[in-house]
GROMACS .gro file of C-alpha atoms in nm:
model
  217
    1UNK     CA    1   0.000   0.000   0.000
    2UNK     CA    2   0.256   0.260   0.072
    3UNK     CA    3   0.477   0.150  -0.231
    4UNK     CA    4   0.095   0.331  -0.446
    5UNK     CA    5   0.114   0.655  -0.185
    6UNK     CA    6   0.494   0.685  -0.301
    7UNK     CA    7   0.379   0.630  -0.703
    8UNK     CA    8   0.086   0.869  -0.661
    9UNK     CA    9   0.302   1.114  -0.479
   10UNK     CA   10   0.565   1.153  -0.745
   11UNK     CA   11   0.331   1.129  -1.021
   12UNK     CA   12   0.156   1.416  -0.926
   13UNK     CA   13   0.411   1.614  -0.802
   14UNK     CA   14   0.634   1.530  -1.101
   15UNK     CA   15   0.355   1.637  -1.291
   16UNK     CA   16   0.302   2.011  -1.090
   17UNK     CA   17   0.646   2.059  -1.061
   18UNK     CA   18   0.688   2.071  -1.440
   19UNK     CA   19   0.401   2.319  -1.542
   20UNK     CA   20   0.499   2.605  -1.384
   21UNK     CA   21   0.824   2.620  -1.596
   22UNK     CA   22   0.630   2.528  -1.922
   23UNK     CA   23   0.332   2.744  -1.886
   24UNK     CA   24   0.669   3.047  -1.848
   25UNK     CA   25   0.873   2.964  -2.160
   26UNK     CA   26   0.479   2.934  -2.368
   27UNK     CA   27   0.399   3.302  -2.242
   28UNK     CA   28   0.780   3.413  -2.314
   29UNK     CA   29   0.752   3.302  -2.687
   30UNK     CA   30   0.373   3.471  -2.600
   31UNK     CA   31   0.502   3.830  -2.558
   32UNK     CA   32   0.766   3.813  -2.774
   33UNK     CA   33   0.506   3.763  -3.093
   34UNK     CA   34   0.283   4.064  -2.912
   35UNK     CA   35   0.488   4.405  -2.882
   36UNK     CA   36   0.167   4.606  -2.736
   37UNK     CA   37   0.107   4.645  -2.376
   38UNK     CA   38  -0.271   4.525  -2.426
   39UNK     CA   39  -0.218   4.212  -2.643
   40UNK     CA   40   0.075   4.131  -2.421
   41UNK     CA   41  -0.118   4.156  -2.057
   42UNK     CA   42  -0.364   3.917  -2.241
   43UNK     CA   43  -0.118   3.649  -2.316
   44UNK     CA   44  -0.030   3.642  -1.973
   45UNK     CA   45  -0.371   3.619  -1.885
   46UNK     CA   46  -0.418   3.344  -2.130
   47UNK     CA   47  -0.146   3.134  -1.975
   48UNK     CA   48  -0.225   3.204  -1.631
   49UNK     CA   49  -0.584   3.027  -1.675
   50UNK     CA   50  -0.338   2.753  -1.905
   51UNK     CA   51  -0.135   2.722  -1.655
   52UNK     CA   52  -0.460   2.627  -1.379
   53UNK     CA   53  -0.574   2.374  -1.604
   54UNK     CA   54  -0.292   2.162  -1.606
   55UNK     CA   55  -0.241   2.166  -1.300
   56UNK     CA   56  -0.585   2.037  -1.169
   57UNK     CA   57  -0.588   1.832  -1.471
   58UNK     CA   58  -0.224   1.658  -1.543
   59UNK     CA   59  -0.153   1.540  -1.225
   60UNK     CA   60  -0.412   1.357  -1.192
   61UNK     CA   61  -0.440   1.150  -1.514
   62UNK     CA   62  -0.070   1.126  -1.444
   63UNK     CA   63  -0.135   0.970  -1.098
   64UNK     CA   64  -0.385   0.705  -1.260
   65UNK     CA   65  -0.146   0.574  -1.510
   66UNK     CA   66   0.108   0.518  -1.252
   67UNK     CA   67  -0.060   0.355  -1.042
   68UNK     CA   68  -0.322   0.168  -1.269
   69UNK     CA   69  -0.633   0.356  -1.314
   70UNK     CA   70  -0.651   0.447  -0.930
   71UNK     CA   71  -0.706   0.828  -0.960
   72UNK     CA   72  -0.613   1.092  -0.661
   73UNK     CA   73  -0.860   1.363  -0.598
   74UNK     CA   74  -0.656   1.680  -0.502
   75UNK     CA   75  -0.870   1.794  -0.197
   76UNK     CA   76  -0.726   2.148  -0.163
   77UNK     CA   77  -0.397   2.335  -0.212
   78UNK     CA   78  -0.262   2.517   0.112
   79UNK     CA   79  -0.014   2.742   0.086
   80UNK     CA   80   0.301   2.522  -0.041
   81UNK     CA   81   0.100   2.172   0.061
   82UNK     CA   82  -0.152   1.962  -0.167
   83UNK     CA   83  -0.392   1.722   0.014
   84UNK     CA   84  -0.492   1.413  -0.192
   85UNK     CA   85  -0.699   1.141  -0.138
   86UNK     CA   86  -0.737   0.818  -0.385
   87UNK     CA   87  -0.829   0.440  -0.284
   88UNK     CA   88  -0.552   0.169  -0.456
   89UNK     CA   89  -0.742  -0.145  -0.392
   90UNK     CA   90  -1.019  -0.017  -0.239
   91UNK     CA   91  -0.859   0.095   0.031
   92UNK     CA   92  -0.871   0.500   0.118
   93UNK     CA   93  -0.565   0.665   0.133
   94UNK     CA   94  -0.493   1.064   0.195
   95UNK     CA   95  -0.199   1.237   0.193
   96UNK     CA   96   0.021   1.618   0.184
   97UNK     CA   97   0.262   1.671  -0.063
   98UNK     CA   98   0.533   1.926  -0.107
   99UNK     CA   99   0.870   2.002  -0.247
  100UNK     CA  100   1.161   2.150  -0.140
  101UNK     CA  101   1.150   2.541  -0.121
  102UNK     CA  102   1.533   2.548  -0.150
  103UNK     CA  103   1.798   2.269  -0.200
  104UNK     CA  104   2.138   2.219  -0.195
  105UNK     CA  105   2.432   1.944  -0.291
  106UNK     CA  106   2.742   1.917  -0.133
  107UNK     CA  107   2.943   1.933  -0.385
  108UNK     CA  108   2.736   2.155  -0.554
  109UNK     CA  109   2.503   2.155  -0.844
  110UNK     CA  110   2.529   1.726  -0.825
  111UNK     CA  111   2.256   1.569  -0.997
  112UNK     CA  112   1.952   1.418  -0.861
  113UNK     CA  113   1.589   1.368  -0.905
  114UNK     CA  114   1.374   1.578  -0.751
  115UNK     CA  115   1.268   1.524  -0.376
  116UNK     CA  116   0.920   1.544  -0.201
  117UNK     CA  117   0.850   1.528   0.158
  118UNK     CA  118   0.470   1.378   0.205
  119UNK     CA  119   0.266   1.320   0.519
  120UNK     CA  120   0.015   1.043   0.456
  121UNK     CA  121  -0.310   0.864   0.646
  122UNK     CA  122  -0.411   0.492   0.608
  123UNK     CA  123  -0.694   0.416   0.810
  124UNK     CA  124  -0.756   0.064   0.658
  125UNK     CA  125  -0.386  -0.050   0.827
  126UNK     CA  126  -0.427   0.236   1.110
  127UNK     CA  127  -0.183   0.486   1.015
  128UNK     CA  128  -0.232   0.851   1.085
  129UNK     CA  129   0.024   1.126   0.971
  130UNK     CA  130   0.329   0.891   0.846
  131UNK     CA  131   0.624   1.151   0.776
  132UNK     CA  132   0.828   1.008   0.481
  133UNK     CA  133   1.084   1.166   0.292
  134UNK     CA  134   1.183   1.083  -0.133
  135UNK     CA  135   1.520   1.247  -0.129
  136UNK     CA  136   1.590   1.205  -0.509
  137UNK     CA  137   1.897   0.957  -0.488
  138UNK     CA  138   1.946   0.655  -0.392
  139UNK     CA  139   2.060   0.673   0.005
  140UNK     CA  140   2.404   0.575   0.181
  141UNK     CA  141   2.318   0.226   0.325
  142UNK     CA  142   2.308   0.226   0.690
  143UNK     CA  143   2.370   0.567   0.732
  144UNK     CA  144   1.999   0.812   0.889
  145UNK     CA  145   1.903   1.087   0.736
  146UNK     CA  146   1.801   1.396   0.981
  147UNK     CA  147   1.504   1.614   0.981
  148UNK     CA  148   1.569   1.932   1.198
  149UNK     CA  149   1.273   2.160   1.287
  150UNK     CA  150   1.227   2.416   1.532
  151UNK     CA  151   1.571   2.296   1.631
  152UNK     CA  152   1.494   1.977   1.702
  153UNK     CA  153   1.629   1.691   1.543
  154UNK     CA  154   1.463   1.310   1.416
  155UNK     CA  155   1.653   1.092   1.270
  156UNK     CA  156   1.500   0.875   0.976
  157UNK     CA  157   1.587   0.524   0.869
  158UNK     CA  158   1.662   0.558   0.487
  159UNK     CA  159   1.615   0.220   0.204
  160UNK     CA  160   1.675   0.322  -0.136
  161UNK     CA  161   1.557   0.682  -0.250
  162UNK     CA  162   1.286   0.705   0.069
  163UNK     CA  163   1.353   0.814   0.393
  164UNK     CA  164   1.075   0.730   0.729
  165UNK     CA  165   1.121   0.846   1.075
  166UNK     CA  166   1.309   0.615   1.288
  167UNK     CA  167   1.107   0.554   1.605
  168UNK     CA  168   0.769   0.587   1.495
  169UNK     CA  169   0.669   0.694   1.913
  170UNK     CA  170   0.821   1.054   1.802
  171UNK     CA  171   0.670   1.082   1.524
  172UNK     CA  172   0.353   1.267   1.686
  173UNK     CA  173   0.587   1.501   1.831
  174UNK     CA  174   0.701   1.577   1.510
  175UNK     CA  175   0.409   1.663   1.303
  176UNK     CA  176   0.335   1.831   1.585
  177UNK     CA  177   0.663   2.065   1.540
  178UNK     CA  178   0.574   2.084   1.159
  179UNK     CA  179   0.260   2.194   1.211
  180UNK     CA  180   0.435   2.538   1.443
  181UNK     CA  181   0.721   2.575   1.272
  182UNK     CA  182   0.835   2.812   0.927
  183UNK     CA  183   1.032   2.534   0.757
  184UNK     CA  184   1.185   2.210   0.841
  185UNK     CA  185   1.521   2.076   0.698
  186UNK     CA  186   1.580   1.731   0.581
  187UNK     CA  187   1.972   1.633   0.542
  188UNK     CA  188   2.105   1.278   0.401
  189UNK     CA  189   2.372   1.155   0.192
  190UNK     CA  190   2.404   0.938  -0.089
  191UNK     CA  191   2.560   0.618  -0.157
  192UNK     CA  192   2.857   0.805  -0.387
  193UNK     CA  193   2.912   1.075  -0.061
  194UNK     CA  194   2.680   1.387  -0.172
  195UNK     CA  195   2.562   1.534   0.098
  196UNK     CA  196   2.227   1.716   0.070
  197UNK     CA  197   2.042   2.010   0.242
  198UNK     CA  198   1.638   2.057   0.145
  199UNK     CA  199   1.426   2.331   0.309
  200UNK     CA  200   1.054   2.296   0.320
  201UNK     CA  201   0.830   2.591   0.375
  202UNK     CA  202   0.545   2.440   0.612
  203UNK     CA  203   0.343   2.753   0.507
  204UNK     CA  204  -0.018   2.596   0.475
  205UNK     CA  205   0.069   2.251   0.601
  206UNK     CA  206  -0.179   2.285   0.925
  207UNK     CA  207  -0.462   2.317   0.725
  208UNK     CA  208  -0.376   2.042   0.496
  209UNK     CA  209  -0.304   1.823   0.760
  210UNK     CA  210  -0.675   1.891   0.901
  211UNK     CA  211  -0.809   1.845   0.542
  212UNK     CA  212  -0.660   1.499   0.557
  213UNK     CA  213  -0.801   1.400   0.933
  214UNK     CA  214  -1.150   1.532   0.793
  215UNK     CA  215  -1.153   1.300   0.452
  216UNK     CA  216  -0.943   0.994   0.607
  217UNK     CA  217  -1.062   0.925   0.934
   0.00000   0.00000   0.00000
């Protein structure tokens, strides 16, 4: 079950995270065609409400391919979170999505794929407000990663690209530092020695978080 939340996550933040950047470069190429002040502040117009469609649209037909023909319902964007729900097998799922608001490599600029941090309810096995981490690369084995927020630090058990908080007792403690805080900051390292640094902005993530106890009880 958790293995869908992860596809469903990164297909439809794969999907967001790519329209923003697309729906720019079409009203670039836009303005460049339109010289006047009047034609121009329509293009933008134009691909603003472009822009809005893909992204209630895409992500979701995105989602259902990946995980086959189960389709996420976004439930309400808050700030820099997006509340989902779907049911894979029947069984409802909800969770909170978000991306980094700033990340870093140490060395710098080393590639990755792109990470998501994700918050996610399954009543049918009894889990509330699971805090898991895709950090983009696969993980050094045996080695945490650390989430640090409000200045205090969890460490997280890492397997392949994901990361999940190590003793599950503090894990109500720290949604309920997430839900206080500004940002959090999640630091791992890979298995070639990259160390990473991603921010989150946790600017909306209460309310999402109630969305979720409200739809997935």
């Amino acid at each position: 079950m958790r293995h869908s939340i992860w596809l469903m996550a990164l297909a439809v933040a794969g999907v967001a995270a790519v329209a923003s950047p697309v729906s720019a470069q079409n009203s670039k190429k836009q303005e460049s065609r339109d010289s006047s002040s009047t034609k121009s502040q329509g293009s933008q117009s134009q691909s603003s409400q472009s822009k809005s469609n893909t992204a209630s649209t895409a992500p979701a037909s995105a989602a259902t391919a990946a995980v086959g023909g189960t389709q996420p319902s976004l439930l309400g964007q808050y700030g820099d979170w997006g509340a989902y729900t779907a049911a894979p097998g029947g069984r409802k799922v909800c969770f909170a999505l978000a991306k980094p608001s700033k990340a870093a490599t140490e060395p710098a600029n080393r590639p990755r794929d792109p990470a998501y941090m994700f918050i996610s309810h399954r009543p049918a096995e009894k889990v509330a407000n699971e805090v898991s981490v895709i950090v983009g690369y696969g993980m050094k084995p045996n080695q945490d990663a650390v989430v640090d927020v409000g200045g205090a630090k969890f460490a997280m058990y890492t397997q392949n690209d994901g990361a999940w908080i190590k003793n599950a007792a503090e894990e109500p403690r720290l949604v309920e530092a997430l839900r206080k805080a500004g940002d959090v900051t999640v630091r791992g390292e890979s298995a070639k020695g990259t160390k990473t640094t991603d921010v989150y902005s946790l600017k909306g993530l209460a309310q999402a978080l109630d969305r979720l106890g409200q739809e997935c009880k």
